[in-house]
């Protein structure tokens, strides 16, 4: 049975660890932080079928909380859109989720090693053979037949891979969503309608903020596409204080900066003896930045691919996992990705125009599948706003190439055809 090393306690890595350990594989997980420090100190939106999709037992009763009704606010705060959101999403406390996954991993026999910092991958003869790990003043090399990279968007494992593996090692600035998030107290028993409001280009800053009024807290996210300064966070908080006089000053949870990869999956995220999962392979939804559900179902697909191949961890086996996740992306993320590229070219006044002229309506802002980018583009084209034409035509050209990206995805791994397909993928999405 192969030895599996999991780099970082990312969600997808934990799922793969649990499923492989259950089948008798020796699995060791190296995590740089202390156990109790894992998981963000807030609630996140996840699919209701999170555990079922990951092949894991359902969590204890009460872990899922209902998602709040929501609306999108135009930058000038003149128009609110109420998307038709089906109840397929719910909220989960990230710390509770992490504690549950860690307990399942322990029950399955995964060896959890905390306060072990991974420095890099160990590569030998074109194959990833292990990890360089630091514990206190000690650095050692640990060997394995498969390294599952679940160390997040800044993974030192991915970054240390040789260029010839063809794996994108870095994110571009425009592919990152910069956030600050914190829960404040409430000074009166008041609620907004709806409780969850998303603000586009809040205070004119390219980005997206939200305010969720809970029973006894105000959950604030401030987000910028090109970066986020303390001053921008202050400005957003000041505006929220004005708009919600019952928002207190006392910080209850969170209260720190964090980043999210806001782009489509990396086109290639496997090599001989190596597979990335979750944020380390940029597996988030390109518009919302949600990555927990995608990461956990990817962890299951990865474990399935290894088990189906009876422990073979060659790039040919792991490519089946890579290929299937990209196909999944084709179902759910391609339009989001193109829409993201389009939106990033807009100014606040353009977004207001889209709201005012009913180009962006509650339908387009609805749950995944509600977007109909060609329709949006057609409507915008009819109205002929000259300033939007370059972004419109570039997006239309990319849409025309989408079919080729889907059909050219190699079924089996072959270095040359994968490299050619990757070039095409980048042409459409970069
Ligand atoms: C403000 C905010 C809100 C979000 N809201 C949502 C939401 O509502 N829904 C949703 O689905 N997603 C949400 N996300 C995105 C989500 O956090 C990620 O997509 C998700 O965590 C998947 O990432 P991951 O598990 O692959 O990696 P991570 O969660 O980043 O975990 C990586 C792990 O690797 C460890 N690690 C890193 N480097 C090393 C090293 N050198 N050595 C050892 N260990 C290391 C880290 O300590 C960490 O434990 C949000 C993110 C933010 C910042």
CSV table of C-alpha atoms and ligand atoms in Angstrom, one decimal:
chain,number,residue,atom,x,y,z
A,1,UNK,CA,0.0,0.0,0.0
A,2,UNK,CA,1.4,3.4,-0.9
A,3,UNK,CA,2.4,6.0,1.8
A,4,UNK,CA,0.5,9.2,1.4
A,5,UNK,CA,1.7,12.6,2.7
A,6,UNK,CA,-0.9,15.3,3.1
A,7,UNK,CA,0.7,18.8,3.0
A,8,UNK,CA,-1.5,21.2,5.2
A,9,UNK,CA,-4.9,20.6,6.8
A,10,UNK,CA,-6.9,22.0,3.8
A,11,UNK,CA,-10.4,20.6,3.5
A,12,UNK,CA,-9.9,18.5,0.4
A,13,UNK,CA,-6.6,17.1,1.8
A,14,UNK,CA,-8.5,16.0,4.9
A,15,UNK,CA,-11.2,14.3,2.8
A,16,UNK,CA,-8.6,12.4,0.7
A,17,UNK,CA,-6.7,11.5,3.9
A,18,UNK,CA,-9.9,10.1,5.5
A,19,UNK,CA,-11.0,8.1,2.5
A,20,UNK,CA,-7.5,6.6,1.8
A,21,UNK,CA,-6.8,5.8,5.4
A,22,UNK,CA,-10.1,4.0,5.6
A,23,UNK,CA,-8.9,1.7,2.9
A,24,UNK,CA,-5.7,0.8,4.8
A,25,UNK,CA,-3.3,3.4,3.3
A,26,UNK,CA,-0.7,4.9,5.6
A,27,UNK,CA,-1.5,8.6,5.7
A,28,UNK,CA,0.4,11.3,7.5
A,29,UNK,CA,-0.8,14.9,7.6
A,30,UNK,CA,1.7,17.8,8.2
A,31,UNK,CA,0.1,21.1,9.4
A,32,UNK,CA,2.1,24.1,10.4
A,33,UNK,CA,-0.4,25.5,12.9
A,34,UNK,CA,-1.7,24.2,16.3
A,35,UNK,CA,-4.8,22.1,16.1
A,36,UNK,CA,-7.0,24.6,18.0
A,37,UNK,CA,-5.9,27.4,15.6
A,38,UNK,CA,-7.4,25.7,12.5
A,39,UNK,CA,-10.5,27.0,10.8
A,40,UNK,CA,-11.6,30.6,10.4
A,41,UNK,CA,-13.5,32.1,13.3
A,42,UNK,CA,-16.8,32.7,11.4
A,43,UNK,CA,-19.6,31.0,9.4
A,44,UNK,CA,-19.4,30.1,5.7
A,45,UNK,CA,-21.9,29.2,3.0
A,46,UNK,CA,-21.6,25.6,1.9
A,47,UNK,CA,-23.7,23.2,-0.2
A,48,UNK,CA,-26.3,21.3,1.9
A,49,UNK,CA,-24.9,18.1,0.4
A,50,UNK,CA,-21.3,18.9,1.4
A,51,UNK,CA,-20.6,15.6,3.3
A,52,UNK,CA,-22.6,13.4,0.9
A,53,UNK,CA,-20.6,14.8,-2.1
A,54,UNK,CA,-17.4,14.1,-0.2
A,55,UNK,CA,-18.4,10.5,0.7
A,56,UNK,CA,-18.3,11.3,4.5
A,57,UNK,CA,-20.8,10.7,7.2
A,58,UNK,CA,-23.3,13.5,8.0
A,59,UNK,CA,-22.1,15.7,10.9
A,60,UNK,CA,-23.9,16.0,14.2
A,61,UNK,CA,-27.4,17.4,14.1
A,62,UNK,CA,-27.5,21.2,14.2
A,63,UNK,CA,-24.1,21.9,12.5
A,64,UNK,CA,-25.9,23.3,9.4
A,65,UNK,CA,-27.7,26.6,9.9
A,66,UNK,CA,-30.1,28.1,7.4
A,67,UNK,CA,-28.7,30.6,4.9
A,68,UNK,CA,-30.1,34.1,5.1
A,69,UNK,CA,-32.3,35.8,2.5
A,70,UNK,CA,-30.1,38.2,0.4
A,71,UNK,CA,-30.0,41.1,-1.9
A,72,UNK,CA,-27.4,42.8,-4.1
A,73,UNK,CA,-27.1,46.6,-3.9
A,74,UNK,CA,-26.0,48.7,-6.9
A,75,UNK,CA,-22.9,50.9,-6.3
A,76,UNK,CA,-25.0,54.1,-6.0
A,77,UNK,CA,-27.3,52.3,-3.6
A,78,UNK,CA,-30.4,53.0,-5.7
A,79,UNK,CA,-31.4,49.5,-6.7
A,80,UNK,CA,-31.6,46.3,-4.7
A,81,UNK,CA,-31.9,43.0,-6.6
A,82,UNK,CA,-33.4,40.0,-4.7
A,83,UNK,CA,-32.0,36.9,-6.4
A,84,UNK,CA,-34.0,33.7,-6.4
A,85,UNK,CA,-31.8,31.6,-4.2
A,86,UNK,CA,-32.8,28.0,-3.8
A,87,UNK,CA,-32.2,26.5,-0.4
A,88,UNK,CA,-29.3,24.3,-1.6
A,89,UNK,CA,-26.8,26.3,0.5
A,90,UNK,CA,-26.6,26.6,4.2
A,91,UNK,CA,-24.2,28.1,6.8
A,92,UNK,CA,-21.6,26.2,8.8
A,93,UNK,CA,-19.2,27.3,11.6
A,94,UNK,CA,-15.7,26.9,10.1
A,95,UNK,CA,-14.1,25.9,13.4
A,96,UNK,CA,-16.8,23.2,14.0
A,97,UNK,CA,-16.3,22.0,10.4
A,98,UNK,CA,-12.6,21.7,10.9
A,99,UNK,CA,-12.9,20.0,14.3
A,100,UNK,CA,-15.3,17.4,12.7
A,101,UNK,CA,-13.0,16.7,9.8
A,102,UNK,CA,-10.1,16.2,12.1
A,103,UNK,CA,-12.0,13.9,14.3
A,104,UNK,CA,-13.0,11.8,11.3
A,105,UNK,CA,-9.4,11.7,10.2
A,106,UNK,CA,-8.2,10.5,13.6
A,107,UNK,CA,-10.9,7.8,13.6
A,108,UNK,CA,-9.8,6.6,10.2
A,109,UNK,CA,-6.2,6.2,11.3
A,110,UNK,CA,-4.6,9.4,9.7
A,111,UNK,CA,-1.6,10.5,11.7
A,112,UNK,CA,-2.0,14.2,12.4
A,113,UNK,CA,1.2,16.1,12.9
A,114,UNK,CA,0.7,19.7,14.0
A,115,UNK,CA,3.2,22.5,14.2
A,116,UNK,CA,5.2,21.0,11.3
A,117,UNK,CA,6.0,23.6,8.7
A,118,UNK,CA,6.5,22.3,5.1
A,119,UNK,CA,9.3,24.1,3.4
A,120,UNK,CA,9.1,22.5,-0.1
A,121,UNK,CA,8.5,19.5,-2.2
A,122,UNK,CA,11.3,16.9,-2.6
A,123,UNK,CA,11.7,16.1,-6.3
A,124,UNK,CA,13.7,13.2,-7.7
A,125,UNK,CA,14.0,12.3,-11.4
A,126,UNK,CA,10.8,14.0,-12.5
A,127,UNK,CA,8.7,12.7,-9.6
A,128,UNK,CA,7.6,14.2,-6.3
A,129,UNK,CA,9.0,11.9,-3.7
A,130,UNK,CA,8.4,13.7,-0.4
A,131,UNK,CA,8.4,16.9,1.6
A,132,UNK,CA,11.0,19.0,3.5
A,133,UNK,CA,9.4,19.6,6.9
A,134,UNK,CA,10.6,21.8,9.8
A,135,UNK,CA,9.6,21.1,13.4
A,136,UNK,CA,11.2,23.6,15.8
A,137,UNK,CA,14.9,23.7,15.0
A,138,UNK,CA,14.8,20.4,13.2
A,139,UNK,CA,14.4,20.0,9.4
A,140,UNK,CA,13.8,16.6,7.9
A,141,UNK,CA,12.8,14.9,4.7
A,142,UNK,CA,9.8,12.7,4.7
A,143,UNK,CA,9.2,10.3,1.8
A,144,UNK,CA,5.9,9.2,0.3
A,145,UNK,CA,4.4,7.7,-2.8
A,146,UNK,CA,1.9,10.5,-3.1
A,147,UNK,CA,2.0,14.1,-1.9
A,148,UNK,CA,-1.4,15.6,-1.6
A,149,UNK,CA,-1.0,19.4,-1.6
A,150,UNK,CA,-3.7,20.9,0.6
A,151,UNK,CA,-1.6,23.8,1.8
A,152,UNK,CA,-3.8,26.6,0.4
A,153,UNK,CA,-3.2,29.3,-2.1
A,154,UNK,CA,0.3,30.1,-1.0
A,155,UNK,CA,1.4,26.5,-0.9
A,156,UNK,CA,5.2,26.2,-0.6
A,157,UNK,CA,4.9,22.7,-2.2
A,158,UNK,CA,3.3,24.0,-5.5
A,159,UNK,CA,5.7,26.9,-5.5
A,160,UNK,CA,8.7,24.7,-5.3
A,161,UNK,CA,7.8,22.4,-8.2
A,162,UNK,CA,10.0,22.5,-11.3
A,163,UNK,CA,8.7,24.6,-14.2
A,164,UNK,CA,8.8,21.5,-16.5
A,165,UNK,CA,5.8,20.0,-14.6
A,166,UNK,CA,3.7,22.6,-16.3
A,167,UNK,CA,1.8,23.6,-13.1
A,168,UNK,CA,1.0,27.3,-12.6
A,169,UNK,CA,3.0,28.2,-9.5
A,170,UNK,CA,1.8,31.7,-8.8
A,171,UNK,CA,-1.4,33.7,-8.9
A,172,UNK,CA,-1.6,37.0,-10.7
A,173,UNK,CA,-2.7,40.1,-8.7
A,174,UNK,CA,-6.1,40.2,-10.5
A,175,UNK,CA,-6.8,36.6,-9.4
A,176,UNK,CA,-6.9,37.4,-5.8
A,177,UNK,CA,-9.8,38.7,-3.7
A,178,UNK,CA,-8.5,40.6,-0.7
A,179,UNK,CA,-10.8,40.6,2.3
A,180,UNK,CA,-11.3,41.7,5.9
A,181,UNK,CA,-13.9,40.1,7.9
A,182,UNK,CA,-15.3,40.5,11.4
A,183,UNK,CA,-18.4,40.1,13.6
A,184,UNK,CA,-19.5,43.2,15.6
A,185,UNK,CA,-22.0,43.4,18.4
A,186,UNK,CA,-25.5,44.7,18.0
A,187,UNK,CA,-26.7,47.6,20.2
A,188,UNK,CA,-30.5,47.2,19.4
A,189,UNK,CA,-32.8,44.4,18.5
A,190,UNK,CA,-33.2,45.5,14.9
A,191,UNK,CA,-32.9,43.7,11.6
A,192,UNK,CA,-32.3,44.8,8.0
A,193,UNK,CA,-34.5,43.5,5.2
A,194,UNK,CA,-33.2,41.2,3.9
A,195,UNK,CA,-30.6,40.2,6.5
A,196,UNK,CA,-27.8,39.7,4.0
A,197,UNK,CA,-26.9,42.5,1.7
A,198,UNK,CA,-24.0,42.5,-0.8
A,199,UNK,CA,-22.6,45.9,-1.9
A,200,UNK,CA,-20.9,46.2,-5.3
A,201,UNK,CA,-18.1,48.8,-5.5
A,202,UNK,CA,-18.9,50.0,-2.0
A,203,UNK,CA,-17.5,53.5,-1.6
A,204,UNK,CA,-16.5,53.3,-5.2
A,205,UNK,CA,-13.8,50.8,-4.5
A,206,UNK,CA,-13.6,47.9,-7.0
A,207,UNK,CA,-14.7,45.0,-4.9
A,208,UNK,CA,-17.6,43.6,-3.0
A,209,UNK,CA,-18.6,44.1,0.7
A,210,UNK,CA,-21.4,42.4,2.6
A,211,UNK,CA,-23.3,43.0,5.8
A,212,UNK,CA,-25.2,40.2,7.4
A,213,UNK,CA,-27.5,41.1,10.3
A,214,UNK,CA,-27.6,38.1,12.7
A,215,UNK,CA,-29.6,37.7,15.9
A,216,UNK,CA,-26.9,39.1,18.1
A,217,UNK,CA,-24.0,40.1,15.7
A,218,UNK,CA,-23.3,42.0,12.5
A,219,UNK,CA,-21.1,40.0,10.1
A,220,UNK,CA,-19.1,42.4,7.9
A,221,UNK,CA,-16.9,41.5,5.0
A,222,UNK,CA,-14.9,44.1,3.1
A,223,UNK,CA,-13.4,42.9,-0.1
A,224,UNK,CA,-11.2,44.4,-2.8
A,225,UNK,CA,-10.3,43.0,-6.2
A,226,UNK,CA,-6.9,44.8,-6.6
A,227,UNK,CA,-5.8,44.9,-2.9
A,228,UNK,CA,-7.2,46.2,0.3
A,229,UNK,CA,-5.8,48.8,2.7
A,230,UNK,CA,-6.6,49.5,6.3
A,231,UNK,CA,-8.0,52.9,5.2
A,232,UNK,CA,-10.4,51.2,2.8
A,233,UNK,CA,-11.6,48.9,5.6
A,234,UNK,CA,-12.1,51.9,7.9
A,235,UNK,CA,-14.1,53.7,5.2
A,236,UNK,CA,-16.4,50.7,4.6
A,237,UNK,CA,-16.9,50.2,8.4
A,238,UNK,CA,-17.7,53.9,8.8
A,239,UNK,CA,-20.3,53.8,6.1
A,240,UNK,CA,-21.9,50.6,7.6
A,241,UNK,CA,-22.0,52.3,11.0
A,242,UNK,CA,-24.0,55.2,9.3
A,243,UNK,CA,-26.3,52.8,7.5
A,244,UNK,CA,-26.8,50.5,10.4
A,245,UNK,CA,-26.9,52.6,13.5
A,246,UNK,CA,-27.4,49.5,15.6
A,247,UNK,CA,-24.0,48.1,14.6
A,248,UNK,CA,-21.7,48.3,17.7
A,249,UNK,CA,-18.0,48.9,17.9
A,250,UNK,CA,-17.1,45.7,19.8
A,251,UNK,CA,-15.4,43.1,17.7
A,252,UNK,CA,-16.8,39.6,18.6
A,253,UNK,CA,-15.1,37.3,16.1
A,254,UNK,CA,-12.6,37.3,13.2
A,255,UNK,CA,-11.3,40.8,12.6
A,256,UNK,CA,-8.4,40.1,10.2
A,257,UNK,CA,-7.3,40.2,6.6
A,258,UNK,CA,-7.4,37.1,4.5
A,259,UNK,CA,-7.1,36.3,0.8
A,260,UNK,CA,-9.1,34.1,-1.6
A,261,UNK,CA,-8.0,32.9,-5.1
A,262,UNK,CA,-10.7,34.3,-7.3
A,263,UNK,CA,-10.2,32.5,-10.6
A,264,UNK,CA,-10.9,29.2,-12.3
A,265,UNK,CA,-9.1,26.0,-11.4
A,266,UNK,CA,-5.4,25.8,-12.4
A,267,UNK,CA,-5.5,23.9,-15.7
A,268,UNK,CA,-2.9,21.4,-14.5
A,269,UNK,CA,-2.5,20.4,-10.9
A,270,UNK,CA,-1.0,16.9,-11.0
A,271,UNK,CA,2.5,15.3,-11.6
A,272,UNK,CA,4.1,12.0,-10.9
A,273,UNK,CA,3.5,11.5,-7.2
A,274,UNK,CA,1.8,14.9,-6.7
A,275,UNK,CA,-1.8,16.2,-6.7
A,276,UNK,CA,-3.1,19.5,-5.5
A,277,UNK,CA,-6.5,20.0,-4.1
A,278,UNK,CA,-8.6,23.0,-2.9
A,279,UNK,CA,-7.1,26.5,-2.9
A,280,UNK,CA,-3.6,25.2,-3.7
A,281,UNK,CA,-5.1,24.4,-7.2
A,282,UNK,CA,-7.2,27.5,-7.1
A,283,UNK,CA,-10.4,25.5,-6.8
A,284,UNK,CA,-12.8,28.3,-5.9
A,285,UNK,CA,-15.9,29.6,-7.7
A,286,UNK,CA,-14.6,32.5,-9.7
A,287,UNK,CA,-17.3,35.0,-8.6
A,288,UNK,CA,-18.1,34.0,-5.0
A,289,UNK,CA,-14.8,32.7,-3.9
A,290,UNK,CA,-16.5,29.7,-2.3
A,291,UNK,CA,-14.0,26.8,-2.1
A,292,UNK,CA,-15.0,24.5,0.7
A,293,UNK,CA,-17.5,22.4,-1.3
A,294,UNK,CA,-15.4,22.2,-4.4
A,295,UNK,CA,-12.3,21.3,-2.3
A,296,UNK,CA,-14.1,18.6,-0.4
A,297,UNK,CA,-15.6,16.9,-3.5
A,298,UNK,CA,-12.3,17.2,-5.2
A,299,UNK,CA,-10.7,15.3,-2.3
A,300,UNK,CA,-13.1,12.5,-2.8
A,301,UNK,CA,-12.5,12.3,-6.6
A,302,UNK,CA,-8.7,12.3,-5.9
A,303,UNK,CA,-9.1,9.4,-3.4
A,304,UNK,CA,-11.3,7.5,-5.9
A,305,UNK,CA,-8.8,7.9,-8.7
A,306,UNK,CA,-6.0,6.5,-6.6
A,307,UNK,CA,-8.2,3.6,-5.3
A,308,UNK,CA,-9.5,2.8,-8.7
A,309,UNK,CA,-5.9,2.5,-9.9
A,310,UNK,CA,-5.0,0.3,-6.9
A,311,UNK,CA,-2.5,2.8,-5.5
A,312,UNK,CA,-0.8,3.8,-8.7
A,313,UNK,CA,0.2,7.4,-8.2
A,314,UNK,CA,1.6,8.2,-11.7
A,315,UNK,CA,0.7,11.3,-13.5
A,316,UNK,CA,-1.4,9.2,-15.9
A,317,UNK,CA,-3.6,8.0,-13.0
A,318,UNK,CA,-3.8,11.4,-11.3
A,319,UNK,CA,-4.7,13.1,-14.6
A,320,UNK,CA,-8.1,11.4,-14.4
A,321,UNK,CA,-8.7,13.3,-11.3
A,322,UNK,CA,-7.4,16.5,-12.9
A,323,UNK,CA,-9.5,16.0,-16.0
A,324,UNK,CA,-12.7,15.3,-14.1
A,325,UNK,CA,-12.4,18.3,-11.9
A,326,UNK,CA,-11.9,20.5,-15.0
A,327,UNK,CA,-15.0,19.0,-16.5
A,328,UNK,CA,-16.9,19.8,-13.3
A,329,UNK,CA,-15.5,23.4,-13.7
A,330,UNK,CA,-16.9,23.4,-17.2
A,331,UNK,CA,-20.3,22.8,-15.7
A,332,UNK,CA,-20.2,25.3,-12.9
A,333,UNK,CA,-17.5,27.8,-13.3
A,334,UNK,CA,-16.8,28.8,-16.9
A,335,UNK,CA,-19.5,31.5,-17.2
A,336,UNK,CA,-18.6,32.7,-13.7
A,337,UNK,CA,-15.0,33.0,-14.9
A,338,UNK,CA,-15.8,34.9,-18.0
A,339,UNK,CA,-18.2,37.1,-16.1
A,340,UNK,CA,-15.5,37.8,-13.6
A,341,UNK,CA,-13.1,38.8,-16.3
A,342,UNK,CA,-15.8,41.1,-17.7
A,343,UNK,CA,-16.8,42.6,-14.4
A,344,UNK,CA,-13.2,43.4,-13.5
A,345,UNK,CA,-13.1,45.7,-16.6
A,346,UNK,CA,-16.0,47.8,-15.3
A,347,UNK,CA,-16.3,51.0,-13.3
A,348,UNK,CA,-18.9,51.7,-10.6
A,349,UNK,CA,-20.9,53.8,-13.0
A,350,UNK,CA,-21.0,50.9,-15.5
A,351,UNK,CA,-22.3,48.5,-12.8
A,352,UNK,CA,-25.0,51.1,-11.9
A,353,UNK,CA,-25.9,51.3,-15.7
A,354,UNK,CA,-26.3,47.5,-15.7
A,355,UNK,CA,-28.7,47.6,-12.7
A,356,UNK,CA,-30.6,50.6,-14.1
A,357,UNK,CA,-31.1,49.2,-17.6
A,358,UNK,CA,-32.1,45.8,-16.3
A,359,UNK,CA,-29.1,44.2,-17.9
A,360,UNK,CA,-28.2,42.7,-14.5
A,361,UNK,CA,-31.5,41.5,-13.0
A,362,UNK,CA,-32.4,39.2,-10.2
A,363,UNK,CA,-32.3,36.3,-12.7
A,364,UNK,CA,-28.7,36.9,-13.6
A,365,UNK,CA,-27.7,37.3,-9.9
A,366,UNK,CA,-29.5,34.0,-9.0
A,367,UNK,CA,-27.9,30.9,-7.9
A,368,UNK,CA,-25.4,29.2,-10.2
A,369,UNK,CA,-26.9,28.4,-13.5
A,370,UNK,CA,-29.0,31.6,-13.3
A,371,UNK,CA,-26.3,33.5,-15.1
A,372,UNK,CA,-26.7,33.8,-18.8
A,373,UNK,CA,-23.7,35.8,-19.9
A,374,UNK,CA,-24.5,35.7,-23.6
A,375,UNK,CA,-27.9,37.2,-22.8
A,376,UNK,CA,-26.3,39.9,-20.6
A,377,UNK,CA,-23.8,40.7,-23.4
A,378,UNK,CA,-26.6,40.8,-26.0
A,379,UNK,CA,-28.6,43.2,-23.9
A,380,UNK,CA,-25.6,45.4,-23.3
A,381,UNK,CA,-24.7,45.3,-27.0
A,382,UNK,CA,-28.2,46.5,-28.0
A,383,UNK,CA,-27.8,49.5,-25.7
A,384,UNK,CA,-24.4,50.2,-27.2
A,385,UNK,CA,-22.5,51.9,-24.3
A,386,UNK,CA,-19.3,52.7,-26.2
A,387,UNK,CA,-17.1,52.5,-23.1
A,388,UNK,CA,-18.1,48.9,-22.6
A,389,UNK,CA,-17.4,47.8,-26.1
A,390,UNK,CA,-13.7,46.6,-25.7
A,391,UNK,CA,-14.6,44.4,-22.6
A,392,UNK,CA,-17.7,43.2,-24.4
A,393,UNK,CA,-15.9,42.2,-27.6
A,394,UNK,CA,-13.1,40.5,-25.7
A,395,UNK,CA,-15.6,38.5,-23.6
A,396,UNK,CA,-17.6,37.6,-26.7
A,397,UNK,CA,-14.4,36.3,-28.4
A,398,UNK,CA,-13.6,34.2,-25.4
A,399,UNK,CA,-17.1,32.7,-25.3
A,400,UNK,CA,-16.7,31.7,-28.9
A,401,UNK,CA,-13.6,29.7,-27.9
A,402,UNK,CA,-15.2,28.0,-24.9
A,403,UNK,CA,-16.4,25.0,-26.9
A,404,UNK,CA,-12.8,24.3,-28.1
A,405,UNK,CA,-11.5,24.4,-24.5
A,406,UNK,CA,-14.1,21.8,-23.5
A,407,UNK,CA,-13.7,19.5,-26.4
A,408,UNK,CA,-9.9,19.7,-26.5
A,409,UNK,CA,-9.4,18.5,-22.9
A,410,UNK,CA,-7.3,15.3,-23.2
A,411,UNK,CA,-9.0,12.2,-22.1
A,412,UNK,CA,-5.7,10.5,-21.2
A,413,UNK,CA,-2.4,12.1,-20.0
A,414,UNK,CA,0.1,12.9,-22.7
A,415,UNK,CA,2.6,15.6,-21.9
A,416,UNK,CA,2.4,17.4,-25.3
A,417,UNK,CA,-1.4,17.4,-25.6
A,418,UNK,CA,-1.8,18.5,-22.0
A,419,UNK,CA,0.6,21.4,-22.6
A,420,UNK,CA,-1.2,22.4,-25.8
A,421,UNK,CA,-4.6,22.3,-24.1
A,422,UNK,CA,-3.2,24.4,-21.2
A,423,UNK,CA,-2.1,27.1,-23.7
A,424,UNK,CA,-5.7,27.2,-25.1
A,425,UNK,CA,-7.2,27.3,-21.6
A,426,UNK,CA,-5.0,30.3,-20.6
A,427,UNK,CA,-5.9,32.1,-23.9
A,428,UNK,CA,-9.6,32.0,-22.9
A,429,UNK,CA,-9.4,32.7,-19.2
A,430,UNK,CA,-6.4,35.1,-18.8
B,1,LIG,C1,-13.3,36.0,4.2
B,1,LIG,C2,-13.5,34.7,3.6
B,1,LIG,C3,-14.8,34.2,3.4
B,1,LIG,C4,-14.9,32.9,2.7
B,1,LIG,N1,-16.2,32.4,2.6
B,1,LIG,C5,-16.4,31.2,2.0
B,1,LIG,C6,-17.7,30.7,2.0
B,1,LIG,O1,-18.7,31.3,2.5
B,1,LIG,N2,-17.8,29.4,1.4
B,1,LIG,C7,-16.8,28.7,0.9
B,1,LIG,O2,-16.9,27.6,0.4
B,1,LIG,N3,-15.5,29.3,1.0
B,1,LIG,C8,-15.3,30.5,1.5
B,1,LIG,N4,-14.0,31.0,1.6
B,1,LIG,C9,-12.9,30.3,0.8
B,1,LIG,C10,-12.4,29.2,1.6
B,1,LIG,O3,-11.8,29.7,2.8
B,1,LIG,C11,-11.4,28.3,0.8
B,1,LIG,O4,-11.7,28.2,-0.5
B,1,LIG,C12,-11.3,27.0,1.5
B,1,LIG,O5,-10.7,27.1,2.8
B,1,LIG,C13,-10.5,25.9,0.7
B,1,LIG,O6,-9.2,26.1,1.0
B,1,LIG,P1,-8.3,24.8,1.4
B,1,LIG,O7,-9.0,24.0,2.3
B,1,LIG,O8,-7.8,24.2,0.1
B,1,LIG,O9,-7.0,25.6,2.0
B,1,LIG,P2,-6.9,26.4,3.4
B,1,LIG,O10,-8.2,26.5,4.0
B,1,LIG,O11,-6.1,27.6,3.0
B,1,LIG,O12,-6.0,25.4,4.3
B,1,LIG,C14,-4.6,25.2,4.1
B,1,LIG,C15,-4.0,24.6,5.3
B,1,LIG,O13,-2.6,24.4,5.0
B,1,LIG,C16,-1.8,24.9,6.1
B,1,LIG,N5,-0.5,25.3,5.6
B,1,LIG,C17,-0.2,26.4,4.8
B,1,LIG,N6,1.1,26.4,4.5
B,1,LIG,C18,1.6,25.4,5.2
B,1,LIG,C19,3.0,25.0,5.4
B,1,LIG,N7,4.0,25.6,4.8
B,1,LIG,N8,3.2,23.9,6.2
B,1,LIG,C20,2.2,23.2,6.8
B,1,LIG,N9,0.9,23.6,6.6
B,1,LIG,C21,0.6,24.7,5.9
B,1,LIG,C22,-2.6,26.1,6.6
B,1,LIG,O14,-2.3,26.4,8.0
B,1,LIG,C23,-4.1,25.6,6.5
B,1,LIG,O15,-4.5,24.8,7.6
B,1,LIG,C24,-13.8,32.2,2.2
B,1,LIG,C25,-12.5,32.7,2.4
B,1,LIG,C26,-12.3,33.9,3.1
B,1,LIG,C27,-10.9,34.4,3.3
